[in-house]
PDB file of C-alpha atoms in Angstrom:
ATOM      1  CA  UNK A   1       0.000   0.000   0.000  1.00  0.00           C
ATOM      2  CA  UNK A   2       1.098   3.496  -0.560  1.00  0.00           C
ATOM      3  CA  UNK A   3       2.853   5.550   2.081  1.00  0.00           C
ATOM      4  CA  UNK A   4       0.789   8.966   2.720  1.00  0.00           C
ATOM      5  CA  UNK A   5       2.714  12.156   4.412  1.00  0.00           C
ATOM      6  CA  UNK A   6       0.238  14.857   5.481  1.00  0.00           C
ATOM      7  CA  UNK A   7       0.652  18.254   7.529  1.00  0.00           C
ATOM      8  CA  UNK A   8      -1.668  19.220   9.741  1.00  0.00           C
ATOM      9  CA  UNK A   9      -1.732  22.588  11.496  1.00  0.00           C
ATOM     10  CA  UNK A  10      -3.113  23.537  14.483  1.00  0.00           C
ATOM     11  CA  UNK A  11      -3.603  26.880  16.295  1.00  0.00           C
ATOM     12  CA  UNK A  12      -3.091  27.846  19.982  1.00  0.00           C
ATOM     13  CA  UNK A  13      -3.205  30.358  22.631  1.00  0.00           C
ATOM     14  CA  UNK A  14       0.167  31.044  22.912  1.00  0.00           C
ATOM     15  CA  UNK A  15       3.421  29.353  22.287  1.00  0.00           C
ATOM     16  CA  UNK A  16       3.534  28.066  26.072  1.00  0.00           C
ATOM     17  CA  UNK A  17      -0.022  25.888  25.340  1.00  0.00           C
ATOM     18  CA  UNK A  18       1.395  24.979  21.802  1.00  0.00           C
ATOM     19  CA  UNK A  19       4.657  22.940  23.981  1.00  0.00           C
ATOM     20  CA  UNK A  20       1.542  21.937  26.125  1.00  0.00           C
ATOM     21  CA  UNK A  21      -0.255  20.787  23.649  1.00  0.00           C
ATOM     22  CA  UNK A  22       2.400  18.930  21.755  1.00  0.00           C
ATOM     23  CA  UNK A  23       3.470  16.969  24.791  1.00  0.00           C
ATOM     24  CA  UNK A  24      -0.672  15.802  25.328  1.00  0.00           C
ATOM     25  CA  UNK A  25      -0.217  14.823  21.949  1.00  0.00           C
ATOM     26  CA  UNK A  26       2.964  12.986  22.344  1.00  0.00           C
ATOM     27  CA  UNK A  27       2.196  11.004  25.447  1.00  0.00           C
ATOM     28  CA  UNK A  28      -1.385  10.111  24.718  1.00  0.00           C
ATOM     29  CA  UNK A  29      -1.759   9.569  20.825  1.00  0.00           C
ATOM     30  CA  UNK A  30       2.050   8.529  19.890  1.00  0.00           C
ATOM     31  CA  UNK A  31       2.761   8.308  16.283  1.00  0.00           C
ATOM     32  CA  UNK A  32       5.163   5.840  14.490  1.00  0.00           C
ATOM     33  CA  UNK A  33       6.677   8.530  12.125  1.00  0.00           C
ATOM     34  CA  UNK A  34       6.154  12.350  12.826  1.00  0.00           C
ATOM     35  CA  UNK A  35       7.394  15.755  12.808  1.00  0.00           C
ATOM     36  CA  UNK A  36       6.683  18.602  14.915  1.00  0.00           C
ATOM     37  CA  UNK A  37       7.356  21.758  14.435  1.00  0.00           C
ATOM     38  CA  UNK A  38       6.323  24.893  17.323  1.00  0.00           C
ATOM     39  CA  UNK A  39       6.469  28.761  15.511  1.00  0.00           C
ATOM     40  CA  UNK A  40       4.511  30.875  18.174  1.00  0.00           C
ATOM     41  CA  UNK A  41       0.656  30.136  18.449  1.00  0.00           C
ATOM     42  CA  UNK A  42       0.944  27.624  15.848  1.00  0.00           C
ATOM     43  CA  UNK A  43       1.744  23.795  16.080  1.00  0.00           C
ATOM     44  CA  UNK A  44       2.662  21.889  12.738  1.00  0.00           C
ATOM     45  CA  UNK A  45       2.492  17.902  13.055  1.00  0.00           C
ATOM     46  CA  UNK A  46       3.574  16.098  10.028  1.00  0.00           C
ATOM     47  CA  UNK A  47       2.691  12.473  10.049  1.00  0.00           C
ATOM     48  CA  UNK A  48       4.186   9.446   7.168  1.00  0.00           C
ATOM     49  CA  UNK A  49       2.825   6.170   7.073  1.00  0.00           C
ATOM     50  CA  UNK A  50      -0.200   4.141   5.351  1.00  0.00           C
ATOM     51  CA  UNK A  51      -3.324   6.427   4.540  1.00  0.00           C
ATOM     52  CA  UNK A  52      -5.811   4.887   7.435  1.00  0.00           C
ATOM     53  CA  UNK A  53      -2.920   5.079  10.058  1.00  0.00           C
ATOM     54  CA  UNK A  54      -2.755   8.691   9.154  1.00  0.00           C
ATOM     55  CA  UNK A  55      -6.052   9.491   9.480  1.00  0.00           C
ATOM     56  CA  UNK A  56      -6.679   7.453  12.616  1.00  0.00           C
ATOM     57  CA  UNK A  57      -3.472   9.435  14.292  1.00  0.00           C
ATOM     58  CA  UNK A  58      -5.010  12.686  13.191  1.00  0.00           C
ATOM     59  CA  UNK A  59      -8.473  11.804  14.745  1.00  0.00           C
ATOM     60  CA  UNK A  60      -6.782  10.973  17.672  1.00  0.00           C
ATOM     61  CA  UNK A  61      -4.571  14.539  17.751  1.00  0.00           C
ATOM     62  CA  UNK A  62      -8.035  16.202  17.079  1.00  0.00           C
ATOM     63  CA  UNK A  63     -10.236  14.437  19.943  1.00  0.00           C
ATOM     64  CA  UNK A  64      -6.707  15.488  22.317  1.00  0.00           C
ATOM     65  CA  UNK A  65      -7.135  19.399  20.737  1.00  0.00           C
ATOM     66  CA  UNK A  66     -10.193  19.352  21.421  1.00  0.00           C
ATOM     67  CA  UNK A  67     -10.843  18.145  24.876  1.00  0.00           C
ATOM     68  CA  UNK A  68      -7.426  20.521  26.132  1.00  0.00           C
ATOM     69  CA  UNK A  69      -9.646  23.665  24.312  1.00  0.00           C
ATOM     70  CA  UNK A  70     -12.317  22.826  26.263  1.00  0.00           C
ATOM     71  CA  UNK A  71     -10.939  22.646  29.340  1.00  0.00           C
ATOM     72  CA  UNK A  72      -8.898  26.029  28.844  1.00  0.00           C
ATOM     73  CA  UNK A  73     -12.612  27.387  27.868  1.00  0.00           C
ATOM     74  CA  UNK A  74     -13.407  26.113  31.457  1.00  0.00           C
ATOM     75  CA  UNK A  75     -10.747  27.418  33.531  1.00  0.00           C
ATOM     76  CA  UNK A  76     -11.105  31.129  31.899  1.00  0.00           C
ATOM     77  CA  UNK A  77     -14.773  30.821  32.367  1.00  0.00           C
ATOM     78  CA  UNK A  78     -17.079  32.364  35.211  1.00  0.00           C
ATOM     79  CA  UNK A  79     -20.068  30.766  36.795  1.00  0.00           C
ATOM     80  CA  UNK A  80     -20.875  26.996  36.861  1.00  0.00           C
ATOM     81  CA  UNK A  81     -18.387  25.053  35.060  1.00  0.00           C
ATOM     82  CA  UNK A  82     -18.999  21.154  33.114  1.00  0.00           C
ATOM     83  CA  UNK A  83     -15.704  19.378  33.788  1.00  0.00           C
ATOM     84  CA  UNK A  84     -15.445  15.884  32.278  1.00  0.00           C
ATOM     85  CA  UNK A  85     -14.806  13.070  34.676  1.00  0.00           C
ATOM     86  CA  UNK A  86     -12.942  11.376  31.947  1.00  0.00           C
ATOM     87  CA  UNK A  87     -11.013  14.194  31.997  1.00  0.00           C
ATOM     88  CA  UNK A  88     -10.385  14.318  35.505  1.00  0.00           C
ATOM     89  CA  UNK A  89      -9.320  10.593  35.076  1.00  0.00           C
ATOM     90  CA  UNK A  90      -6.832  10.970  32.610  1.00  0.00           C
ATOM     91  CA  UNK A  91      -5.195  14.103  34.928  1.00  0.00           C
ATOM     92  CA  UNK A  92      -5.217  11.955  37.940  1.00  0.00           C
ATOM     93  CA  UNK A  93      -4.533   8.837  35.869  1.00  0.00           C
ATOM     94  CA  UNK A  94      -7.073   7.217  38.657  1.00  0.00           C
ATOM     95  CA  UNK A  95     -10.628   6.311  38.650  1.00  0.00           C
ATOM     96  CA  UNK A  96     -12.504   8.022  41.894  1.00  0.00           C
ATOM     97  CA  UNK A  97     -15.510   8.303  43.289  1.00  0.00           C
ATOM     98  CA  UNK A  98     -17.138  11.367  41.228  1.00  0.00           C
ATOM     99  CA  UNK A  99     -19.962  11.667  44.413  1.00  0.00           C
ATOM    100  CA  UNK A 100     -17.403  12.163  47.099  1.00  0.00           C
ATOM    101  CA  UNK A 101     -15.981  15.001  45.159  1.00  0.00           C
ATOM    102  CA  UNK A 102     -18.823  16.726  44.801  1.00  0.00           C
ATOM    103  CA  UNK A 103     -19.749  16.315  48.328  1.00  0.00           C
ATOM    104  CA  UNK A 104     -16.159  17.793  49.255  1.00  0.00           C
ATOM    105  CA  UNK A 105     -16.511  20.120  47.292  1.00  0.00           C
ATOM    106  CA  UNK A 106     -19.584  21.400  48.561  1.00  0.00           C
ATOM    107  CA  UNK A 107     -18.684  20.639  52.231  1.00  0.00           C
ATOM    108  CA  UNK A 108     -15.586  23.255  51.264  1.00  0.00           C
ATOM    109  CA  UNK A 109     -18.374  26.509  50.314  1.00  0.00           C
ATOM    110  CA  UNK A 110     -18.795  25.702  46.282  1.00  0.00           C
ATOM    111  CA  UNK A 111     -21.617  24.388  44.223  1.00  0.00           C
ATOM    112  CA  UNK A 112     -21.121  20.973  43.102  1.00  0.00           C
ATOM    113  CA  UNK A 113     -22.978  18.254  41.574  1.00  0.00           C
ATOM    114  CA  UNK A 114     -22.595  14.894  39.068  1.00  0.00           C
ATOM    115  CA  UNK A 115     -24.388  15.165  36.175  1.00  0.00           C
ATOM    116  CA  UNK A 116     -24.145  13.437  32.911  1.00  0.00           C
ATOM    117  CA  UNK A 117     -20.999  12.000  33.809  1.00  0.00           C
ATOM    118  CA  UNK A 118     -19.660  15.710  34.573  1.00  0.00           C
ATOM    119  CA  UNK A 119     -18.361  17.389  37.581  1.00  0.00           C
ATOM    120  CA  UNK A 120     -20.830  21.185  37.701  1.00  0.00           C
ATOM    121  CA  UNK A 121     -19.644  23.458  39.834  1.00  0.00           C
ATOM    122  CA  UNK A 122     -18.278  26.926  40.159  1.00  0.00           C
ATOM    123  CA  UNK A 123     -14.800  25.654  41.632  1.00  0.00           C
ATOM    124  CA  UNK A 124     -11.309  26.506  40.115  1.00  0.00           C
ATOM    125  CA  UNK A 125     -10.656  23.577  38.018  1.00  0.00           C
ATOM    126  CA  UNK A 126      -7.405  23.761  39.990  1.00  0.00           C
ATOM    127  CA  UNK A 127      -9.206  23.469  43.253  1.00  0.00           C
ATOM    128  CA  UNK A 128     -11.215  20.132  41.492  1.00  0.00           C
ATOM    129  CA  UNK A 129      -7.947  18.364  40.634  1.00  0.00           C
ATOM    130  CA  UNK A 130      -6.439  18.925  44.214  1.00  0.00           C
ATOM    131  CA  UNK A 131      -9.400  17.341  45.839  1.00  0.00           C
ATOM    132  CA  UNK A 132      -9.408  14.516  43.481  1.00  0.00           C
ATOM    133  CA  UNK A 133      -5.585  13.363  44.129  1.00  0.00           C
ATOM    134  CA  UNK A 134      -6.359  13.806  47.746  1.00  0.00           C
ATOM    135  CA  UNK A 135      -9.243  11.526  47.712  1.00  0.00           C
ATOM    136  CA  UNK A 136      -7.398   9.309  45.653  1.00  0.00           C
ATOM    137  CA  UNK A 137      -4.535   9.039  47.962  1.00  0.00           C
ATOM    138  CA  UNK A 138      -6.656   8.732  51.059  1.00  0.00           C
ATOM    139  CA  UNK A 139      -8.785   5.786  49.485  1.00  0.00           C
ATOM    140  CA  UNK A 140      -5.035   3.795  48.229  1.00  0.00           C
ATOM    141  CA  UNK A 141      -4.140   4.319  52.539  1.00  0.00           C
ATOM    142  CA  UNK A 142      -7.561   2.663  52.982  1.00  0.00           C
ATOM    143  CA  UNK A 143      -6.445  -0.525  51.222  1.00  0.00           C
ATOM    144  CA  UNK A 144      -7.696  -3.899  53.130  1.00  0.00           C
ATOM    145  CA  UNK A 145      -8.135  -1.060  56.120  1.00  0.00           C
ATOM    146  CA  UNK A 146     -11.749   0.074  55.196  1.00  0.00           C
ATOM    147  CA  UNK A 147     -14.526  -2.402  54.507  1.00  0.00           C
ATOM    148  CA  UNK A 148     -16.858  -1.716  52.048  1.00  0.00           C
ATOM    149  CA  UNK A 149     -17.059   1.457  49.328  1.00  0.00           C
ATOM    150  CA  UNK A 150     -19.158   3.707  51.477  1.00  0.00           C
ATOM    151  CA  UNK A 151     -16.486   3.604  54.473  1.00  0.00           C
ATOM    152  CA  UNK A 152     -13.844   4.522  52.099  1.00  0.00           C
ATOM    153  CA  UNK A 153     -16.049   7.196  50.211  1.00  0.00           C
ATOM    154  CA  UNK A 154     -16.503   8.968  53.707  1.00  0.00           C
ATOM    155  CA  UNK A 155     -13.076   8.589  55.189  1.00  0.00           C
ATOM    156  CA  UNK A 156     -11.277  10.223  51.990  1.00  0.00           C
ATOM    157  CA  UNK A 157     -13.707  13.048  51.909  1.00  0.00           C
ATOM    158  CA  UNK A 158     -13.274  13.915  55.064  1.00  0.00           C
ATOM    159  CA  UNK A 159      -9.376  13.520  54.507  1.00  0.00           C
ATOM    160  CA  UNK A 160      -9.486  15.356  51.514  1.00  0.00           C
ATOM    161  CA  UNK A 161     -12.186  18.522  53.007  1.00  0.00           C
ATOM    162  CA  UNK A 162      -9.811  18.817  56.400  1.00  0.00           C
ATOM    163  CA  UNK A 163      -6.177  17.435  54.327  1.00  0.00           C
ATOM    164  CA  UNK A 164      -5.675  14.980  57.535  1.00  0.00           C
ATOM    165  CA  UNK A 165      -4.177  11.906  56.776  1.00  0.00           C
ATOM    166  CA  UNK A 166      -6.872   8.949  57.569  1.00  0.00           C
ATOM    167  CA  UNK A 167      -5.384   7.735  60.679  1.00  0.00           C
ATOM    168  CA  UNK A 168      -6.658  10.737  61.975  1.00  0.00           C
ATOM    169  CA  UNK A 169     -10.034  10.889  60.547  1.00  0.00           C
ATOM    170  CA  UNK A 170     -10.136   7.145  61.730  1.00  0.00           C
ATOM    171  CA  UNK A 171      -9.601   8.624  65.497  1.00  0.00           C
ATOM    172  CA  UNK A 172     -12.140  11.359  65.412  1.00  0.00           C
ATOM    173  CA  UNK A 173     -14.607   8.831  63.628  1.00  0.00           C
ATOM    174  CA  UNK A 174     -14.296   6.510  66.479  1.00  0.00           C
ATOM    175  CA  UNK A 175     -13.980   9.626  69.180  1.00  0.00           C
ATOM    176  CA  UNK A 176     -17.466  10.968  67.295  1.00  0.00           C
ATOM    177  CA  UNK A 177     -18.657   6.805  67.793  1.00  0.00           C
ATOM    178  CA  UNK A 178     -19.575   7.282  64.152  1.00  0.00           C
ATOM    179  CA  UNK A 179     -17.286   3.639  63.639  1.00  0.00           C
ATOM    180  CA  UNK A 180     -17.755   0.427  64.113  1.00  0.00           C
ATOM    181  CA  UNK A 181     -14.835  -2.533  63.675  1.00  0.00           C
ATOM    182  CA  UNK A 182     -15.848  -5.747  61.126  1.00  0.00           C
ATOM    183  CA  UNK A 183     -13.410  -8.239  60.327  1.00  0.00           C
ATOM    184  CA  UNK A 184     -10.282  -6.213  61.790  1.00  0.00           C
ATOM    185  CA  UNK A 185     -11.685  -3.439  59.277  1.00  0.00           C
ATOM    186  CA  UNK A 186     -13.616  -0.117  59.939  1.00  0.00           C
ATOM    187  CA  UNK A 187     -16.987   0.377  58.500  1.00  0.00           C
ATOM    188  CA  UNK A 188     -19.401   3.526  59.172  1.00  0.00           C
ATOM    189  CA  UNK A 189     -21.990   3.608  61.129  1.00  0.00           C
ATOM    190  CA  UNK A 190     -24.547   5.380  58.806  1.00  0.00           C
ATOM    191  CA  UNK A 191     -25.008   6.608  55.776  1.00  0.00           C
ATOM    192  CA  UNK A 192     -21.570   7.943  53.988  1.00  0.00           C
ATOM    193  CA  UNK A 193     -22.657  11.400  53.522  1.00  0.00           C
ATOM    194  CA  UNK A 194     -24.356  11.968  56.462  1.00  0.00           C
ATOM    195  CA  UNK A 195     -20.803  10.775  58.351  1.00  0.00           C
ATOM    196  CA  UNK A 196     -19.402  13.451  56.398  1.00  0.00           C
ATOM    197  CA  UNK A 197     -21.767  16.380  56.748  1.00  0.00           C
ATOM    198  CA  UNK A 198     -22.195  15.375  60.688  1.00  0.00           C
ATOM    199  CA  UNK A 199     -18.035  15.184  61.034  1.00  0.00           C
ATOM    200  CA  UNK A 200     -17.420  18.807  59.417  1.00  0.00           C
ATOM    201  CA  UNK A 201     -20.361  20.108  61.079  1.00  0.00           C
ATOM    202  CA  UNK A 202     -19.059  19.169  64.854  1.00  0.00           C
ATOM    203  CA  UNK A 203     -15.466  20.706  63.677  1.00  0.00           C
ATOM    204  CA  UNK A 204     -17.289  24.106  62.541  1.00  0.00           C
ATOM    205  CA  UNK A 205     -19.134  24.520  65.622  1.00  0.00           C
ATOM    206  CA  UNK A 206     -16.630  23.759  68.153  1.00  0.00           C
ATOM    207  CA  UNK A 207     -17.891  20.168  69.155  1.00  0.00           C
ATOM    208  CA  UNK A 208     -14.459  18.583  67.811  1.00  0.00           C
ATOM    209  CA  UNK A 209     -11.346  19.403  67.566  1.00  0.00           C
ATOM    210  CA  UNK A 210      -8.962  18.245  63.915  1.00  0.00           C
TER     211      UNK A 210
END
C-alpha cells in the first residue's frame, strides 16, 4: 500500500499551550513517524505512514485538541463550570468516586454536583484536581483497612475537606462513635454522607477538635 505524508496545522493560545499541547499529543496519541514543528501560536504535526494510520493518528490529535480547548474554555470561564470526569481521570490517571468530590466540594463553600458524567460546579478547576488526588490518595491508605465502598467514600472526603491523613479521621470517627470494627476493618456507622456532613459540622461549631 502506498505511504501517505500529510501536515496538519493547528492553532493555539500562545506558544507556552502549543509545547503543552504537543506533549498531550505525544504522550497520549504517539505516532510511528512524525514531525513537529512549534512557531509561536501555531503547532505543525507532520505524520508518514499508510493512509488509514494517518487518518486514525489525526483523529486521535483532534479528539486530544479538542478536549485541552475545552478545558482552557473552562478554567477562563465564570459561573458553573462542566468538567469531564474522563477528563479528571486521565489528569489523575485514577478512577474516583465522582460523588465524594462533589460532596467535598460542597462541604468546602462551592456548588457541586454529578451530572451526565460531569463534575458542575463553580470551583477553580485547579481546586477540582487537588481534591481529586487527595481523595485518591486517602482511598489507596484505605487498602484492606476500610470495609466496604461507602467507608472509604466517607473517610477520603473527610481527609481530603480537612487534608488529615486517615489515621486521623479514623480517630475522630471513632472519638465521634460514628465507627464500628468488622473483620479487623472499619466500616461507618450510617449513611456515607451523612458521616461526612455530621463530622465537618461538629469541627465548625466547636464540638471537635482536627
Amino acid at each position: 500500500m502506498p505511504i501517505t505524508k500529510r501536515t496538519f496545522i493547528l492553532k493555539c493560545f500562545s506558544e507556552e499551550i502549543c509545547q503543552d499541547l504537543l506533549e498531550k499529543i505525544i504522550e497520549n496519541a504517539p505516532i510511528r513517524d512524525a514531525t513537529y514543528h512549534i512557531h509561536g501560536n501555531v503547532l505543525k504535526i507532520t505524520i508518514v505512514g499508510l493512509k488509514h494510520e494517518v487518518q486514525a493518528s489525526w483523529m486521535k490529535i483532534k479528539e486530544i485538541y479538542s478536549e485541552m480547548f475545552k478545558i482552557l474554555e473552562i478554567e477562563k470561564g465564570k459561573g458553573l463550570k462542566h468538567i469531564p470526569i474522563s477528563y479528571i481521570v486521565k489528569t489523575i490517571r485514577r478512577t474516583f468516586p465522582p460523588e465524594a468530590l462533589a460532596l467535598a466540594l460542597t462541604l468546602k463553600g462551592f456548588k457541586a454536583e454529578v451530572k451526565d458524567e460531569e463534575i458542575v460546579t463553580n470551583a477553580h478547576l485547579n481546586e477540582v484536581i487537588s481534591l481529586s488526588r487527595k481523595i485518591v490518595k486517602a482511598i489507596d491508605d484505605l487498602k484492606f483497612r476500610a470495609k466496604g465502598s461507602a467507608s472509604k467514600k466517607a473517610i477520603s472526603c473527610i481527609s481530603a475537606i480537612l487534608d488529615l491523613d486517615v489515621d486521623v479521621v479514623i480517630n475522630m470517627l471513632r472519638d465521634a462513635d460514628l465507627l464500628v470494627e468488622e473483620d479487623d476493618k472499619v466500616k461507618v456507622k450510617k449513611e456515607w454522607r451523612s458521616v461526612v456532613k455530621e463530622i465537618i459540622s461538629r469541627i465548625r461549631t466547636g464540638e471537635l477538635e482536627v
